[in-house]
Coordinates of C-alpha atoms and ligand atoms in Angstrom, one line a residue:
M26 CA 0.1 0.1 0.1
K27 CA 1.0 3.5 -0.8
S28 CA 0.9 6.2 2.0
S29 CA -1.2 8.5 -0.3
D30 CA -3.9 5.8 -0.3
L31 CA -3.8 5.4 3.4
L32 CA -5.1 7.7 6.3
I33 CA -2.0 8.3 8.4
P34 CA -3.2 10.9 10.8
T35 CA -0.3 11.0 13.2
V36 CA -0.5 13.8 15.8
K37 CA 1.5 15.6 18.3
E38 CA -0.8 17.0 20.6
L39 CA -2.2 14.5 23.3
P40 CA -5.7 14.6 24.7
N41 CA -5.7 15.4 28.3
D42 CA -7.2 12.0 29.4
A43 CA -4.6 10.0 27.8
K44 CA -2.5 8.9 31.1
I45 CA -1.0 5.6 29.8
I46 CA 1.5 5.3 27.1
S47 CA -0.4 2.8 25.1
H48 CA -3.3 5.3 25.0
Q49 CA -1.1 8.2 24.1
L50 CA 0.5 6.2 21.4
M51 CA -2.6 5.0 19.8
I52 CA -4.0 8.5 19.5
R53 CA -0.5 9.8 18.4
A54 CA -0.1 7.1 15.8
G55 CA -3.7 7.4 14.4
L56 CA -4.9 3.9 15.4
I57 CA -8.1 5.2 17.2
S58 CA -10.1 8.2 17.2
K59 CA -12.4 9.0 20.2
L60 CA -16.2 9.4 19.7
A61 CA -17.3 9.9 23.2
S62 CA -16.3 8.3 26.5
G63 CA -15.4 5.0 26.0
L64 CA -16.4 4.8 22.5
Y65 CA -13.6 4.7 19.8
S66 CA -13.4 4.5 16.0
Y67 CA -10.7 2.0 15.0
L68 CA -9.1 4.0 12.1
P69 CA -7.6 2.1 9.0
I70 CA -4.1 1.4 10.5
G71 CA -5.6 0.3 14.0
L72 CA -8.0 -1.6 12.2
R73 CA -5.3 -3.6 10.4
V74 CA -3.6 -4.4 13.7
I75 CA -7.0 -5.7 15.0
Q76 CA -7.5 -7.8 12.0
K77 CA -4.1 -9.4 12.6
I78 CA -4.9 -10.4 16.1
E79 CA -8.4 -11.7 14.9
K80 CA -6.4 -13.9 12.2
I81 CA -4.1 -15.4 14.9
I82 CA -7.2 -16.0 17.1
R83 CA -9.3 -17.7 14.4
E84 CA -6.6 -19.9 13.4
E85 CA -5.8 -21.1 16.6
M86 CA -9.7 -21.5 17.6
N87 CA -10.3 -23.2 14.4
K88 CA -7.5 -25.6 15.1
S89 CA -9.1 -26.4 18.4
L90 CA -12.4 -27.4 16.4
A91 CA -14.4 -24.5 17.8
Q92 CA -16.9 -23.2 15.3
E93 CA -17.3 -19.7 14.4
L94 CA -20.7 -18.0 14.5
L95 CA -21.9 -14.6 15.0
M96 CA -24.6 -13.6 17.5
P97 CA -26.5 -10.1 17.6
V98 CA -25.5 -7.4 19.7
A99 CA -28.9 -6.3 20.9
Q100 CA -30.6 -9.2 22.9
P101 CA -34.0 -9.3 24.2
A102 CA -34.8 -9.2 28.0
E103 CA -36.6 -12.3 28.4
L104 CA -33.5 -14.3 28.1
W105 CA -31.8 -12.4 30.7
Q106 CA -34.7 -12.7 33.0
K107 CA -34.5 -16.3 32.7
S108 CA -30.9 -16.3 33.7
E109 CA -32.0 -13.9 36.6
R110 CA -29.1 -11.4 35.3
W111 CA -31.5 -8.8 34.1
E112 CA -31.7 -7.7 37.6
E113 CA -28.3 -8.9 38.9
Y114 CA -26.1 -7.7 36.2
G115 CA -26.3 -3.9 37.5
P116 CA -26.0 -0.9 35.5
E117 CA -23.1 -2.1 33.1
L118 CA -25.9 -3.6 31.2
L119 CA -27.3 -1.0 28.8
R120 CA -31.0 -1.5 28.6
F121 CA -33.2 0.2 26.1
Q122 CA -36.6 -0.5 24.5
D123 CA -37.7 -1.0 20.8
R124 CA -40.3 1.0 19.3
H125 CA -42.9 -1.4 20.7
G126 CA -41.8 -1.0 24.1
R127 CA -40.0 -4.2 24.4
D128 CA -36.9 -4.3 26.8
F129 CA -33.5 -5.2 25.0
C130 CA -30.0 -4.8 26.2
M131 CA -26.5 -4.3 24.3
G132 CA -24.7 -7.7 24.9
P133 CA -22.0 -7.3 27.4
T134 CA -21.3 -11.2 27.0
H135 CA -23.4 -14.0 25.3
E136 CA -24.2 -16.8 27.6
E137 CA -27.9 -16.3 27.3
V138 CA -27.8 -16.2 23.7
I139 CA -25.6 -19.1 23.0
T140 CA -27.6 -21.4 25.7
N141 CA -30.6 -20.4 23.7
I142 CA -28.8 -21.7 20.4
A143 CA -27.7 -24.9 22.1
K144 CA -31.1 -25.4 23.7
Q145 CA -32.5 -25.4 20.1
Y146 CA -30.2 -27.2 18.1
L147 CA -28.5 -29.6 20.6
K148 CA -30.6 -32.8 21.3
S149 CA -28.5 -35.7 21.8
Y150 CA -25.2 -36.3 23.8
K151 CA -24.0 -37.5 20.3
Q152 CA -23.6 -33.8 19.4
L153 CA -21.2 -33.1 22.2
P154 CA -18.9 -31.9 23.2
I155 CA -19.2 -28.6 20.9
N156 CA -17.6 -25.2 21.2
F157 CA -18.8 -22.2 19.6
Y158 CA -17.1 -18.8 19.2
Q159 CA -17.6 -15.4 17.8
I160 CA -15.4 -12.3 17.4
Q161 CA -18.0 -9.5 18.0
T162 CA -18.6 -5.9 19.5
K163 CA -19.5 -5.9 23.1
F164 CA -20.9 -3.1 25.1
R165 CA -20.4 -2.7 28.9
D166 CA -21.4 0.6 30.4
E167 CA -18.5 0.7 32.5
I168 CA -18.4 3.1 35.5
R169 CA -15.0 4.5 34.6
P170 CA -14.1 3.8 30.9
R171 CA -10.5 4.9 30.8
F172 CA -7.1 4.1 29.2
G173 CA -8.4 4.1 25.7
V174 CA -9.6 0.9 24.3
M175 CA -8.1 -1.0 27.6
R176 CA -11.2 -0.2 29.3
S177 CA -13.7 1.0 27.1
R178 CA -17.6 0.8 26.8
E179 CA -17.7 -0.7 23.3
F180 CA -14.9 -3.2 22.6
I181 CA -14.3 -6.3 20.5
M182 CA -14.1 -9.6 22.3
K183 CA -13.5 -13.4 21.1
D184 CA -16.0 -15.1 23.2
A185 CA -16.4 -19.0 23.1
Y186 CA -19.0 -21.2 24.8
S187 CA -18.6 -25.0 25.1
F188 CA -21.4 -27.6 25.9
H189 CA -20.7 -31.0 27.5
I190 CA -22.5 -34.1 28.8
D191 CA -20.7 -34.2 31.9
E192 CA -18.0 -32.4 34.1
A193 CA -15.3 -34.7 32.8
S194 CA -15.8 -33.5 29.4
L195 CA -16.0 -30.0 30.4
G196 CA -12.8 -30.5 32.1
E197 CA -11.1 -31.8 28.8
T198 CA -12.0 -28.9 26.6
Y199 CA -11.0 -26.4 29.4
Q200 CA -7.5 -27.8 29.0
V201 CA -7.6 -27.5 25.3
M202 CA -8.8 -24.0 25.7
Y203 CA -6.0 -23.3 28.0
Q204 CA -3.4 -24.6 25.6
T205 CA -5.1 -22.7 22.7
Y206 CA -4.8 -19.4 24.8
C207 CA -1.1 -19.9 25.4
N208 CA -0.5 -20.7 21.7
I209 CA -2.6 -17.4 20.8
F210 CA -0.7 -15.4 23.3
D211 CA 2.5 -16.7 22.2
R212 CA 2.0 -16.1 18.7
L213 CA 1.0 -12.4 19.4
G214 CA 4.4 -12.1 21.2
L215 CA 3.1 -11.1 24.6
E216 CA 4.7 -11.5 27.9
Y217 CA 1.9 -12.9 29.9
R218 CA 0.9 -15.3 32.7
A219 CA -2.0 -17.7 33.3
V220 CA -3.2 -17.1 36.8
L221 CA -5.8 -19.1 38.9
A222 CA -8.7 -16.8 39.3
D223 CA -11.9 -16.7 41.5
S224 CA -14.2 -19.4 40.3
G225 CA -17.6 -18.4 42.1
P226 CA -19.5 -21.2 43.3
I227 CA -17.9 -24.0 41.2
G228 CA -14.7 -23.6 43.0
G229 CA -11.4 -25.4 42.4
D230 CA -9.3 -24.8 39.7
S231 CA -12.0 -24.0 37.3
S232 CA -11.1 -20.3 36.2
H233 CA -8.2 -18.8 34.8
E234 CA -7.2 -15.4 33.7
F235 CA -4.5 -14.5 31.4
H236 CA -2.4 -11.4 32.2
V237 CA -0.1 -9.4 30.3
L238 CA 2.6 -8.0 32.9
A239 CA 2.7 -4.3 32.8
D240 CA 3.1 -1.8 35.5
S241 CA -0.2 0.1 34.2
G242 CA -2.3 -2.9 34.5
E243 CA -5.3 -2.4 36.7
D244 CA -5.0 -6.1 38.1
V245 CA -2.7 -7.4 41.0
I246 CA -1.5 -11.0 40.3
C247 CA 0.6 -13.0 42.6
F248 CA 3.4 -15.5 41.9
S249 CA 5.2 -17.9 44.2
D250 CA 9.1 -17.6 43.8
G251 CA 9.2 -21.3 44.6
S252 CA 7.1 -22.9 42.4
D253 CA 4.5 -22.1 39.5
Y254 CA 1.5 -21.3 41.7
A255 CA 0.1 -18.0 40.3
A256 CA -3.4 -16.4 41.3
N257 CA -4.9 -12.9 41.2
L258 CA -5.2 -11.1 44.3
E259 CA -9.1 -12.1 44.6
R260 CA -8.2 -15.7 44.6
A261 CA -4.7 -15.9 46.2
E262 CA -4.9 -17.9 49.3
T263 CA -3.2 -17.0 52.7
L264 CA -2.4 -19.8 55.2
K265 CA -3.2 -20.4 58.7
V266 CA -0.1 -19.0 60.6
V267 CA 1.3 -20.4 63.8
D268 CA -0.8 -20.3 67.0
P269 CA -0.5 -17.1 68.9
D270 CA 2.2 -16.9 72.0
S271 CA 0.6 -17.0 75.5
P272 CA -0.6 -13.8 76.8
K273 CA 2.2 -11.8 78.6
E274 CA 0.3 -8.5 79.3
E275 CA -2.8 -7.8 81.4
L276 CA -5.9 -6.7 79.4
T277 CA -5.8 -2.7 80.0
V278 CA -7.8 0.2 79.0
A279 CA -6.2 3.1 77.3
E280 CA -7.5 6.7 76.9
T281 CA -7.5 7.5 73.2
P282 CA -9.4 10.7 73.0
G283 CA -10.5 11.6 69.4
V284 CA -8.8 8.7 67.9
K285 CA -10.5 7.1 64.9
T286 CA -7.8 5.3 62.5
I287 CA -5.2 2.8 63.1
D288 CA -2.6 5.1 62.2
D289 CA -3.7 7.4 65.1
V290 CA -3.9 4.5 67.7
C291 CA -0.2 3.5 66.6
K292 CA 0.9 7.2 66.8
L293 CA -0.5 7.6 70.4
L294 CA 0.5 4.4 71.8
D295 CA 3.8 4.0 69.8
I296 CA 3.2 0.8 68.4
K297 CA 3.1 -0.8 65.0
P298 CA -0.2 -1.7 62.9
Q299 CA 1.2 -5.1 63.0
S300 CA 0.0 -5.4 66.4
T301 CA -3.4 -4.0 66.5
V302 CA -6.5 -5.2 64.8
K303 CA -9.3 -3.4 62.9
T304 CA -13.0 -4.6 63.0
L305 CA -15.0 -4.2 60.0
L306 CA -18.8 -4.7 60.3
V307 CA -21.0 -6.2 57.4
E308 CA -24.8 -7.3 57.0
G309 CA -25.4 -10.9 57.8
E310 CA -28.0 -12.9 56.2
S311 CA -30.7 -12.5 58.8
D312 CA -30.3 -8.6 59.2
T313 CA -27.8 -9.2 62.1
L314 CA -24.3 -7.5 62.1
I315 CA -21.1 -9.5 61.6
A316 CA -17.5 -8.6 62.6
L317 CA -14.6 -9.2 60.3
V318 CA -11.4 -8.7 61.9
L319 CA -8.1 -8.2 60.1
R320 CA -4.6 -7.3 61.2
G321 CA -4.1 -3.4 61.5
D322 CA -2.0 -3.5 58.4
H323 CA -3.8 -6.0 56.1
E324 CA -6.7 -5.4 53.8
L325 CA -10.0 -7.2 53.3
N326 CA -10.4 -9.4 50.5
E327 CA -14.1 -8.8 49.4
V328 CA -14.4 -11.9 47.4
K329 CA -13.3 -14.2 50.4
A330 CA -15.6 -12.2 52.6
A331 CA -18.6 -12.7 50.5
K332 CA -18.0 -16.5 50.5
V333 CA -18.1 -16.9 54.3
K334 CA -21.2 -18.4 55.5
G335 CA -24.0 -16.2 57.2
I336 CA -22.7 -13.2 55.3
K337 CA -25.3 -11.5 53.1
Q338 CA -24.8 -11.5 49.4
P339 CA -23.6 -9.3 48.0
L340 CA -21.3 -8.0 50.6
Q341 CA -22.6 -5.0 52.2
M342 CA -20.9 -2.9 54.8
A343 CA -23.1 -1.9 57.8
D344 CA -24.2 1.7 57.8
E345 CA -22.7 4.0 60.7
E346 CA -26.4 4.6 62.1
K347 CA -27.1 1.1 62.4
I348 CA -23.9 0.4 64.2
R349 CA -23.8 3.1 66.6
K350 CA -27.6 1.8 67.5
E351 CA -26.8 -1.8 68.1
L352 CA -23.2 -1.5 69.5
G353 CA -23.2 2.1 71.0
C354 CA -20.1 3.3 69.3
S355 CA -18.4 4.5 66.1
V356 CA -16.9 2.0 63.7
G357 CA -13.5 3.0 64.6
S358 CA -13.9 2.0 68.1
I359 CA -15.5 -1.4 67.9
G360 CA -13.6 -4.0 69.8
L361 CA -13.7 -7.8 70.7
V362 CA -13.9 -8.2 74.2
G363 CA -17.7 -8.5 75.1
L364 CA -18.8 -8.0 71.6
S365 CA -22.0 -10.2 71.3
I366 CA -22.3 -10.5 67.3
P367 CA -20.4 -13.3 65.5
I368 CA -16.7 -12.6 65.0
I369 CA -15.0 -14.0 61.9
V370 CA -11.1 -13.6 62.3
D371 CA -8.6 -13.7 59.5
Y372 CA -6.0 -16.1 59.9
A373 CA -3.1 -13.4 60.6
A374 CA -5.0 -11.5 62.8
A375 CA -5.8 -14.9 64.9
G376 CA -2.1 -15.4 65.3
L377 CA -1.6 -12.2 67.3
S378 CA -1.1 -12.1 71.1
D379 CA -1.2 -9.1 73.4
F380 CA -2.7 -6.8 70.5
V381 CA -4.5 -3.5 70.7
C382 CA -8.3 -3.2 69.6
G383 CA -11.2 -0.9 70.1
A384 CA -13.0 -0.7 73.5
N385 CA -16.7 -0.7 72.3
E386 CA -16.6 3.0 73.6
D387 CA -15.6 6.3 71.8
G388 CA -12.2 7.6 73.0
K389 CA -10.9 4.2 74.5
H390 CA -8.8 1.2 73.3
L391 CA -7.8 -1.9 74.9
T392 CA -4.3 -3.2 75.0
G393 CA -2.8 -6.6 75.9
V394 CA -5.7 -8.2 74.2
N395 CA -5.4 -12.0 73.8
W396 CA -7.9 -14.1 71.9
K397 CA -8.4 -17.3 74.0
R398 CA -8.2 -15.4 77.3
D399 CA -10.3 -12.3 76.2
V400 CA -12.7 -13.0 73.6
A401 CA -15.7 -15.1 73.8
G402 CA -15.9 -17.1 70.4
F403 CA -14.6 -16.6 66.9
M404 CA -14.3 -18.5 63.7
E405 CA -10.8 -18.2 61.9
V406 CA -10.9 -17.9 58.1
D407 CA -8.8 -16.5 55.3
L408 CA -10.1 -13.0 54.9
R409 CA -7.5 -10.9 53.6
N410 CA -5.4 -9.9 50.3
V411 CA -2.0 -11.5 50.3
V412 CA 0.7 -9.1 50.8
S413 CA 4.3 -9.4 48.9
G414 CA 6.5 -12.1 51.1
D415 CA 3.6 -14.2 52.3
P416 CA 4.1 -17.8 52.2
S417 CA 2.9 -19.5 48.8
P418 CA -0.2 -21.5 49.5
D419 CA 1.2 -24.5 47.8
G420 CA 4.0 -24.7 50.7
K421 CA 6.8 -23.6 48.1
G422 CA 8.5 -20.2 48.3
K423 CA 7.0 -16.7 48.7
L424 CA 4.6 -14.9 46.8
E425 CA 5.7 -11.9 44.7
I426 CA 3.0 -9.1 43.6
K427 CA 3.1 -7.9 40.0
R428 CA 0.5 -5.8 37.9
G429 CA -1.2 -7.2 35.1
I430 CA -3.6 -6.5 32.2
E431 CA -6.3 -9.1 31.8
V432 CA -6.3 -10.1 28.3
G433 CA -8.3 -13.3 28.6
H434 CA -10.4 -15.3 31.0
I435 CA -11.5 -18.9 30.7
F436 CA -14.1 -20.3 33.0
Q437 CA -16.1 -23.6 33.7
L438 CA -19.5 -22.4 34.3
G439 CA -21.0 -25.8 35.1
T440 CA -25.0 -26.1 34.6
K441 CA -25.7 -22.5 35.6
Y442 CA -27.3 -21.2 32.5
S443 CA -28.5 -24.5 31.1
D444 CA -30.4 -25.0 34.3
A445 CA -31.8 -21.6 34.4
M446 CA -33.0 -21.9 30.6
N447 CA -33.6 -25.8 30.6
A448 CA -31.3 -26.4 28.1
N449 CA -30.9 -30.3 27.9
V450 CA -29.8 -33.4 25.6
I451 CA -30.7 -36.9 25.8
G452 CA -27.9 -38.8 27.3
E453 CA -26.7 -42.4 26.6
D454 CA -29.1 -43.7 29.0
G455 CA -32.3 -42.1 27.3
K456 CA -32.5 -39.4 30.3
A457 CA -32.5 -35.9 29.7
V458 CA -29.5 -34.0 31.3
N459 CA -28.9 -30.4 31.6
M460 CA -25.5 -29.6 29.5
N461 CA -22.3 -28.5 31.5
M462 CA -21.1 -25.4 30.0
G463 CA -17.6 -23.6 29.7
C464 CA -17.0 -19.9 28.6
Y465 CA -13.7 -18.4 27.1
G466 CA -13.0 -14.6 26.5
I467 CA -10.2 -12.7 24.8
G468 CA -10.3 -9.1 24.9
V469 CA -9.2 -8.3 21.2
T470 CA -9.1 -4.4 21.2
R471 CA -7.5 -4.4 24.8
I472 CA -4.8 -6.7 23.2
V473 CA -3.7 -3.9 21.1
A474 CA -3.2 -1.7 24.2
A475 CA -1.6 -4.2 26.2
S476 CA 1.0 -5.1 23.6
I477 CA 2.0 -1.2 23.3
E478 CA 2.5 -1.2 27.1
Q479 CA 5.1 -3.9 26.4
N480 CA 6.3 -2.8 23.3
H481 CA 7.4 0.9 22.9
D482 CA 10.2 3.3 23.3
D483 CA 10.5 7.1 23.3
N484 CA 9.9 7.4 19.7
G485 CA 6.8 5.3 19.6
I486 CA 5.3 1.7 19.3
I487 CA 7.4 -1.1 18.3
F488 CA 5.2 -3.8 17.1
P489 CA 5.9 -7.3 17.2
E490 CA 5.8 -8.7 13.5
A491 CA 2.8 -10.9 14.1
I492 CA 0.4 -7.9 14.7
A493 CA 2.2 -4.8 13.1
P494 CA -0.1 -2.8 10.4
F495 CA 2.8 -3.7 7.9
Q496 CA 5.8 -5.6 8.0
L497 CA 8.0 -3.2 6.1
I498 CA 8.2 0.6 5.3
I499 CA 9.8 2.0 2.5
V500 CA 10.9 5.7 2.8
P501 CA 12.2 7.2 -0.3
I502 CA 14.0 10.5 0.2
N503 CA 12.7 13.1 -2.5
Y504 CA 10.5 10.7 -4.1
N505 CA 8.7 13.6 -5.7
K506 CA 11.8 15.2 -6.9
S507 CA 14.2 12.7 -8.0
N508 CA 13.3 10.3 -10.8
R509 CA 15.9 7.8 -9.8
V510 CA 14.8 7.6 -6.3
R511 CA 11.2 7.1 -7.5
D512 CA 11.8 4.1 -9.8
L513 CA 14.1 2.6 -7.5
A514 CA 11.2 2.8 -4.8
D515 CA 8.6 1.8 -7.2
E516 CA 10.6 -1.2 -8.4
L517 CA 11.5 -2.4 -4.8
Y518 CA 8.0 -1.8 -3.7
E519 CA 6.3 -4.0 -6.5
K520 CA 9.1 -6.8 -5.7
F521 CA 8.1 -7.0 -2.1
L522 CA 4.3 -6.8 -2.9
K523 CA 5.0 -10.1 -5.4
Q524 CA 6.8 -11.8 -2.5
G525 CA 3.7 -11.1 -0.5
V526 CA 5.5 -8.9 2.0
E527 CA 2.9 -6.3 3.6
V528 CA 4.8 -3.2 2.4
L529 CA 3.9 0.6 3.0
L530 CA 5.6 2.8 0.6
D531 CA 5.7 6.5 2.0
N532 CA 5.3 8.4 -0.9
R533 CA 3.8 11.7 0.7
K534 CA 5.4 14.9 0.0
E535 CA 6.7 15.3 3.6
R536 CA 10.3 16.2 4.9
A537 CA 12.4 13.3 5.6
G538 CA 12.3 14.0 9.3
I539 CA 8.6 13.6 9.3
M540 CA 8.6 10.3 7.4
F541 CA 11.4 9.0 9.7
A542 CA 9.5 9.9 12.7
D543 CA 6.1 8.4 11.6
S544 CA 7.8 5.3 10.7
E545 CA 9.0 4.9 14.1
L546 CA 6.0 6.1 15.8
L547 CA 3.8 3.4 13.8
G548 CA 6.0 0.9 15.0
I549 CA 6.6 -0.8 11.7
P550 CA 9.2 -3.5 12.3
H551 CA 11.4 -3.0 9.2
R552 CA 12.6 0.2 7.4
I553 CA 14.2 0.5 4.1
V554 CA 15.4 4.0 3.2
I555 CA 16.0 5.0 -0.3
S556 CA 17.9 8.1 -1.4
D557 CA 20.3 9.4 -4.2
T558 CA 23.1 9.3 -1.8
H559 CA 22.6 5.2 -1.2
A560 CA 21.8 4.9 -4.7
D561 CA 25.3 6.0 -5.7
N562 CA 26.8 3.2 -4.3
G563 CA 23.9 0.8 -5.4
N564 CA 22.5 0.4 -1.8
V565 CA 19.8 1.2 0.3
E566 CA 19.7 1.8 4.2
Y567 CA 18.1 -0.7 6.5
K568 CA 16.9 -0.3 9.9
G569 CA 14.9 -2.6 12.4
R570 CA 12.5 -0.7 14.7
N571 CA 13.8 -2.3 17.7
E572 CA 17.6 -1.6 16.7
V573 CA 19.7 1.5 17.1
E574 CA 22.0 0.8 14.3
K575 CA 21.3 1.6 10.3
N576 CA 23.0 -0.5 7.8
E577 CA 23.7 -0.2 4.3
I578 CA 22.7 -3.2 1.9
E579 CA 22.7 -3.7 -1.6
Y580 CA 19.7 -2.6 -3.3
N581 CA 19.7 -5.8 -5.3
S582 CA 19.7 -8.0 -2.1
A583 CA 17.1 -6.0 -0.1
V584 CA 14.3 -8.3 -0.9
D585 CA 16.1 -11.6 0.2
F586 CA 17.4 -9.6 3.1
I587 CA 14.0 -8.6 4.4
I588 CA 12.5 -12.0 3.6
A589 CA 15.2 -13.6 5.8
K590 CA 14.4 -11.4 8.4
L591 CA 10.7 -11.9 8.2
Y592 CA 10.7 -15.6 8.3
K593 CA 13.6 -16.6 10.2
Ligands
LIG627 P1 -12.3 -6.6 33.7 O1 -12.1 -7.3 35.2 O2 -11.1 -6.1 33.2 O3 -13.5 -5.7 33.8 P2 -13.8 -8.7 33.0 O4 -13.7 -10.1 34.1 O5 -15.1 -8.1 33.3 O6 -12.5 -7.9 33.0 P3 -14.5 -11.0 31.1 O7 -16.0 -10.7 31.1 O8 -13.8 -12.1 31.6 O9 -13.8 -9.6 31.5 O10 -14.3 -10.5 29.3 C1 -13.3 -11.3 28.8 C2 -12.3 -10.2 28.3 O11 -12.9 -9.2 27.6 C3 -11.5 -9.6 29.3 O12 -10.4 -10.7 29.8 C4 -10.7 -8.5 28.6 O13 -9.6 -8.8 28.2 C5 -11.9 -8.2 27.7 N1 -12.7 -6.9 28.4 C6 -13.7 -6.7 29.2 N2 -14.0 -5.5 29.6 C7 -13.5 -5.0 28.8 C8 -13.6 -3.5 28.4 N3 -14.5 -2.5 29.4 N4 -12.7 -2.9 27.5 C9 -12.0 -3.7 27.0 N5 -11.8 -5.1 26.9 C10 -12.5 -5.5 28.0
LIG628 MG1 -15.5 -6.1 33.6

């Protein structure tokens, strides 16, 4: 393709909202254009990159024998009412009515629609297992769309859904998908990790997320330095630590006027947060309050808390007024001694002795508190987020924490949707069984951003060859003035086209400096410069995008040289 036939809207100015490098570079390189919050147009060069990613995904999904189909963006409310997600999904689900006043939504995901298809067309166990996928536009009315296409409201997803006669078959396809995802992300040239994710009611190892490692990532992932254990922060478990030492101190009331936070307590009493506990109050199932207790320096893991028996779903912090009414003090003053509501203690807090907590009275704290001696009854569970240096839950090594961008998610759903929608097949024994289901998502447009987060320098994007909009750019100097340069450039361009190389010839009437800058900004992996000076020696200049050195190579060997680089 020639630049004169292509929109290359590179820009210098940055929009104020472009906080992370991939967003800045996608705007500057003219890959995307913002329409409104979380809504982007994919411009010609951006779309080329997306299509390359889609091609790799298609090839690998087809190899796994998944079948491609395409479902509508608009979905009728009735399907979502059947699965009870019409109410559950919350404001991320964009609902609207058609001209007849019927309720619809813009599909944020397609479990309901695909289960409806499965119900219609799958009748016998002989048709199973079967796996369908699509590459399609999703809409999620994200509360905070940001970072360009990284978290947008409209985005492209590859989503797949498999159907099975039993859990064992689901487990097999899940493994195939796991490997397929590894193949896809390997081919995309991403540095990624698969991590265990929270799998809701199904439990076990039935959900994995694939994260691209990047400091700008919104997710926190935890790895062991001594094994291949890896999990996201929601899921990463903590172990029950040692039993507490026996008490050394007396239970004592300390005057702490005006003190509300752990920091204030520590300053006043000259202690570390590690020897205090904090108590959070949540709503229980039967309108009672439940106390969750953590070490002062630890954070509550809400996913873990929501799973504790007796706690109301979804997790709901108790409101100030109710706490004051029932316990007679403010949240910051709640203590454990004499507390008459159920007490759930995180393992780490339960390992403390002689610690400090509230006194159930404003302006006072208790010191020298010990569990067995001073607290009536409590249950120990894993309630907190892991921190760097925690022992790995598999007993091998310590946990390290890094940031990641979630680009894929695979999940064993079990029979949640087939139960709700009565999607069954006749089994080998002639009885109807609801199908087991798996779902598998990849954020296609998010991958473009994630790749750029990992592959860039001060001059712009450095696309991996597999997803670059072009493999090669030819930059002729004075194309529109020097006949010799023009002829050499055109001839070479034609030769590359014949060889099937995706080549861009920059024939714009721009200064050489601008053409060089744009070629770097666009991140095209290979560049050939043709000029009269090089031509005097029968040469052209070559530079790889991720190399510093420029080299002269013979004009006549340029095609072989590039082909050798591309298919090495
Ligand atoms: P997140 O936690 O980032 O919101 P999710 O758990 O909601 O993601 P899934 O429902 O598993 O995501 O969707 C599958 C994939 O779609 C994700 O792994 C991610 O790559 C992509 N994705 C999800 N939400 C967005 C979004 N708002 N913008 C771009 N891509 C997205
Ligand atoms: Mg989400």
